[in-house]
Tab-separated table of C-alpha atoms in Angstrom:
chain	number	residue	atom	x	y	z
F	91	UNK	CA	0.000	0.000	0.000
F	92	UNK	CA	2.954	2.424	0.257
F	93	UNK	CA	3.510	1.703	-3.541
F	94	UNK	CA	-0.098	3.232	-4.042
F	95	UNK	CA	0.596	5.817	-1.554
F	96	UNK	CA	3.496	7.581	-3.015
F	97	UNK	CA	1.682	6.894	-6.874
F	98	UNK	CA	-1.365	8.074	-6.085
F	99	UNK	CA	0.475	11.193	-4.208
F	100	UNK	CA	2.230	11.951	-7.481
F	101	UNK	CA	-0.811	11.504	-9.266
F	102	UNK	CA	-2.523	14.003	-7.450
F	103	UNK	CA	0.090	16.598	-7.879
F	104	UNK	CA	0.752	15.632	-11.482
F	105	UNK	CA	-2.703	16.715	-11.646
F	106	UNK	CA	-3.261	19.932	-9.313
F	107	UNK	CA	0.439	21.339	-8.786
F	108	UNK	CA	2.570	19.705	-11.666
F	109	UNK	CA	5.862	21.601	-10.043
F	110	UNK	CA	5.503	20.401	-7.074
F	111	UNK	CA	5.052	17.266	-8.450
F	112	UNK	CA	7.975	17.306	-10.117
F	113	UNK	CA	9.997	18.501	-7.285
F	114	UNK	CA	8.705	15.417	-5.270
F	115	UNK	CA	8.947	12.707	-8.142
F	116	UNK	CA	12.563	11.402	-6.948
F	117	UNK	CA	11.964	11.114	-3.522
F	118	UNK	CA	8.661	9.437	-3.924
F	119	UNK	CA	9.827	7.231	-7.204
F	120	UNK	CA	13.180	6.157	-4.223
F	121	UNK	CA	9.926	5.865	-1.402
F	122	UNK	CA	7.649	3.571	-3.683
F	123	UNK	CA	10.785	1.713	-5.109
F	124	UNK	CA	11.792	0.551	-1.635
F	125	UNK	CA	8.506	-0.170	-0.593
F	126	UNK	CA	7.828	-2.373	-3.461
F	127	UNK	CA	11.400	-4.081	-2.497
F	128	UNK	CA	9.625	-4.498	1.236
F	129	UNK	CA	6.650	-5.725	0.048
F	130	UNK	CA	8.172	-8.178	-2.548
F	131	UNK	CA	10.600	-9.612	0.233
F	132	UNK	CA	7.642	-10.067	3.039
F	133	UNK	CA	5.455	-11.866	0.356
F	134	UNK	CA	8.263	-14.424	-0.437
F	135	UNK	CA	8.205	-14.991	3.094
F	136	UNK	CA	4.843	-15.268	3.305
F	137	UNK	CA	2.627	-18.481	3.451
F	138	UNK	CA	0.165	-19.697	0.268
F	139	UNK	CA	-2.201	-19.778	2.064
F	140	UNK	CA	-5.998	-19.636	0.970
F	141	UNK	CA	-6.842	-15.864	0.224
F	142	UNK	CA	-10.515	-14.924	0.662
F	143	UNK	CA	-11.666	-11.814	-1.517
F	144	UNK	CA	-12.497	-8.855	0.305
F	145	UNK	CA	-16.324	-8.002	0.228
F	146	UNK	CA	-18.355	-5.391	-1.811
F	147	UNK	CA	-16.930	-4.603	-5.553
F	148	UNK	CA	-14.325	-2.363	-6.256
F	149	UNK	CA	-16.501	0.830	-6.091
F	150	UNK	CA	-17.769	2.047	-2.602
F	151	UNK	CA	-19.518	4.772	-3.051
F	152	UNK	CA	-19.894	5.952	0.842
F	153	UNK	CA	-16.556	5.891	1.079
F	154	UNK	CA	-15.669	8.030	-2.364
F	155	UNK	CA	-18.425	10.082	-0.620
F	156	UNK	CA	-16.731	10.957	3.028
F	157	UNK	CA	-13.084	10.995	0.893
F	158	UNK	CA	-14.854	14.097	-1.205
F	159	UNK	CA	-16.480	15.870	1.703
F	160	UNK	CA	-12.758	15.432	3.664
F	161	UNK	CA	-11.190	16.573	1.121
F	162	UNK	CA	-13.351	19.896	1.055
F	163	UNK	CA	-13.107	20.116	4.337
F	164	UNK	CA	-9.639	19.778	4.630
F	165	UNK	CA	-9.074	22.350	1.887
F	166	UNK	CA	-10.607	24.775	3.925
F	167	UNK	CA	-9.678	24.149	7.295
F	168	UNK	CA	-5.786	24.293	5.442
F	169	UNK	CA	-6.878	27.276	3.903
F	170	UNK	CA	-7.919	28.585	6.739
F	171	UNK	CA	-4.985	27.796	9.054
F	172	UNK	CA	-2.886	28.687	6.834
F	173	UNK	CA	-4.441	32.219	6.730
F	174	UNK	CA	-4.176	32.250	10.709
F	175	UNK	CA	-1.074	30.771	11.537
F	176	UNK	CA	1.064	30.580	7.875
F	177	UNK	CA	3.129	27.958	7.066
F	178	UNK	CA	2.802	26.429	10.986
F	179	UNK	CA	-0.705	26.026	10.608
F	180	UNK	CA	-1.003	24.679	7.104
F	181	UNK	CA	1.997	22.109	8.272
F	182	UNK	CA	-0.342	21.326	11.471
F	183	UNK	CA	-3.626	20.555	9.959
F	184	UNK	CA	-1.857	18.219	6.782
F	185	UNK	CA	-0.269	16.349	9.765
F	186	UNK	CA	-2.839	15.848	11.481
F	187	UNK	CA	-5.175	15.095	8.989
F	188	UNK	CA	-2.947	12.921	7.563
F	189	UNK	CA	-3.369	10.717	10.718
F	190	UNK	CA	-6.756	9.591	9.370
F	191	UNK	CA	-6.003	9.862	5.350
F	192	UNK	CA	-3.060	10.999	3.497
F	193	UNK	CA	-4.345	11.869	-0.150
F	194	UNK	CA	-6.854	14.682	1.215
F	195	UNK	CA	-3.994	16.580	2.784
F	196	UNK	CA	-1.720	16.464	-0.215
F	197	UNK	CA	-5.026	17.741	-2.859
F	198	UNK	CA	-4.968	20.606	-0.562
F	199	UNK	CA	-1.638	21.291	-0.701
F	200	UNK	CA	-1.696	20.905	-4.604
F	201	UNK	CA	-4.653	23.105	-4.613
F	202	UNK	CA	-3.157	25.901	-2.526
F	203	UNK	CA	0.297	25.383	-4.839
F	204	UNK	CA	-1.899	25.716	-7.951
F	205	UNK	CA	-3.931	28.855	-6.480
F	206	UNK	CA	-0.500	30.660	-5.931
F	207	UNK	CA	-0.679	30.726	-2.053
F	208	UNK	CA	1.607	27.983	-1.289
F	209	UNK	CA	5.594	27.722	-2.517
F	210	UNK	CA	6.810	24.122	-3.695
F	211	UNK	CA	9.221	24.235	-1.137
F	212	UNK	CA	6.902	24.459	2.011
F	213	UNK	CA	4.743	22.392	-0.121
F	214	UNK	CA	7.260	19.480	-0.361
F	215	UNK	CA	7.618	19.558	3.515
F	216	UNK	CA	3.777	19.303	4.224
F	217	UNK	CA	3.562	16.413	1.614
F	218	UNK	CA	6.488	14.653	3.406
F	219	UNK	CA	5.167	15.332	6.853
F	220	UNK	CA	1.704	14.288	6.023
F	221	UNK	CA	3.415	10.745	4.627
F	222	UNK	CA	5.309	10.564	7.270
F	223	UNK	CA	2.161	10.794	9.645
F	224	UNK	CA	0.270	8.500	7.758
F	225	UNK	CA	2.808	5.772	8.088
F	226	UNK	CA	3.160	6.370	11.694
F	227	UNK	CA	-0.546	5.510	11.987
F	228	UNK	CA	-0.706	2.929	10.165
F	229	UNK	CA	2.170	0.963	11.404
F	230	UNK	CA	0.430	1.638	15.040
F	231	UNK	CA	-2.950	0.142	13.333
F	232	UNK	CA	-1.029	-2.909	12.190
F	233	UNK	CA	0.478	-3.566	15.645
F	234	UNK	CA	-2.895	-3.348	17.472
F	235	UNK	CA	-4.836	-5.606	14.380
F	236	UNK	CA	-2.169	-8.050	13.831
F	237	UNK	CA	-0.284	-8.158	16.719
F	238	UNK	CA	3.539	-7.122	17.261
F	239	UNK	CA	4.815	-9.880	14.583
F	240	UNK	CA	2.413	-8.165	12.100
F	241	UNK	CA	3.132	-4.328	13.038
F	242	UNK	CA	7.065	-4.836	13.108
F	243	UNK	CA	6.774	-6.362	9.442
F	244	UNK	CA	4.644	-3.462	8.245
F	245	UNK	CA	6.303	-0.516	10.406
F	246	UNK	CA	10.203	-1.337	8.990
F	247	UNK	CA	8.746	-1.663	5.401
F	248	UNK	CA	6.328	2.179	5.630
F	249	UNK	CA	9.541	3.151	7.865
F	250	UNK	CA	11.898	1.799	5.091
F	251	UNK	CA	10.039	3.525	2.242
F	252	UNK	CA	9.485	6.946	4.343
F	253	UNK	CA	13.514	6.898	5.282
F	254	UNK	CA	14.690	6.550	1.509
F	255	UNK	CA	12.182	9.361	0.172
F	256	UNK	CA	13.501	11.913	2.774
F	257	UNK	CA	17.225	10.779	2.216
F	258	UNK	CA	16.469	11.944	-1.477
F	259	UNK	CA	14.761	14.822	-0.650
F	260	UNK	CA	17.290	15.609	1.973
F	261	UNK	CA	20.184	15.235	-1.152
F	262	UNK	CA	17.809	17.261	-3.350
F	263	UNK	CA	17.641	20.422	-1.201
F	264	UNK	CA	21.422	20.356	-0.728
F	265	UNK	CA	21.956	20.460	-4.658
């Protein structure tokens, strides 16, 4: 799901704030390429077990409801914090809304890049953060739903992933 996360991320900005999503595109190609090496090596260690299919179809249309009104939401409480606080508050409310769902935080940061009232540098950081959050929380879910086996396994691979993207952005900003 990392894989997906940094995609979709890139996606998003490809889409709303194409600098910034260019400015991001090595760190999160290094992020996704390590996850995918994480992932690979945990599912060769994995058992064949019998998979059962999750249930419903591939469209859920509550849930591409509450992402939509989040992501509205978000993009004005950022907005608004933002307007408050500056570059504290924007940085504050992507965090913590990033606890709960990554993608909304980084639209709104694309948005407010594409409006003219964000930079791509302070944009970069609030994507990275809001990663970074997200991976925090989920490791912590997959400790407390699959025990510590389970949450180690998935915490070093997000922690893996999140480690390599900030080394390259880390280079990047030097250069």
């Amino acid at each position: 799901s990392a894989v997906a996360t940094w995609g979709l991320a890139l996606v998003l900005l490809a889409a709303l704030a194409p600098a910034l999503a260019l400015h991001l595109a090595p760190a999160a190609l290094a992020g996704a390429a390590v996850a995918l090496a994480a992932g690979a090596a945990q599912a060769r260690r994995a058992s064949d077990g019998p998979h059962t299919p999750a249930a419903g179809g591939p469209l859920q249309v509550r849930e591409a409801a509450l992402v939509a009104l989040l992501l509205t939401v978000l993009a004005l409480v950022a907005g608004w914090a933002r307007e408050a606080w500056g570059q504290a508050g924007l940085l504050a409310t992507v965090v913590l809304a990033a606890a709960a769902d990554t993608h909304s935080g980084i639209a709104a940061v694309g948005a407010m890049v594409h409006g003219g009232t964000l930079a791509v540098e302070p944009a970069a950081t609030a994507v990275l953060a809001a990663i970074a959050t997200n991976s925090v929380t989920r490791s912590a879910v997959a400790w407390a739903s699959g025990g510590r086996g389970y949450g180690l396994r998935v915490g070093a691979g997000l922690l893996a992933s999140l480690a390599a993207a900030l080394a390259v952005a880390g280079l990047r900003a030097q250069m």
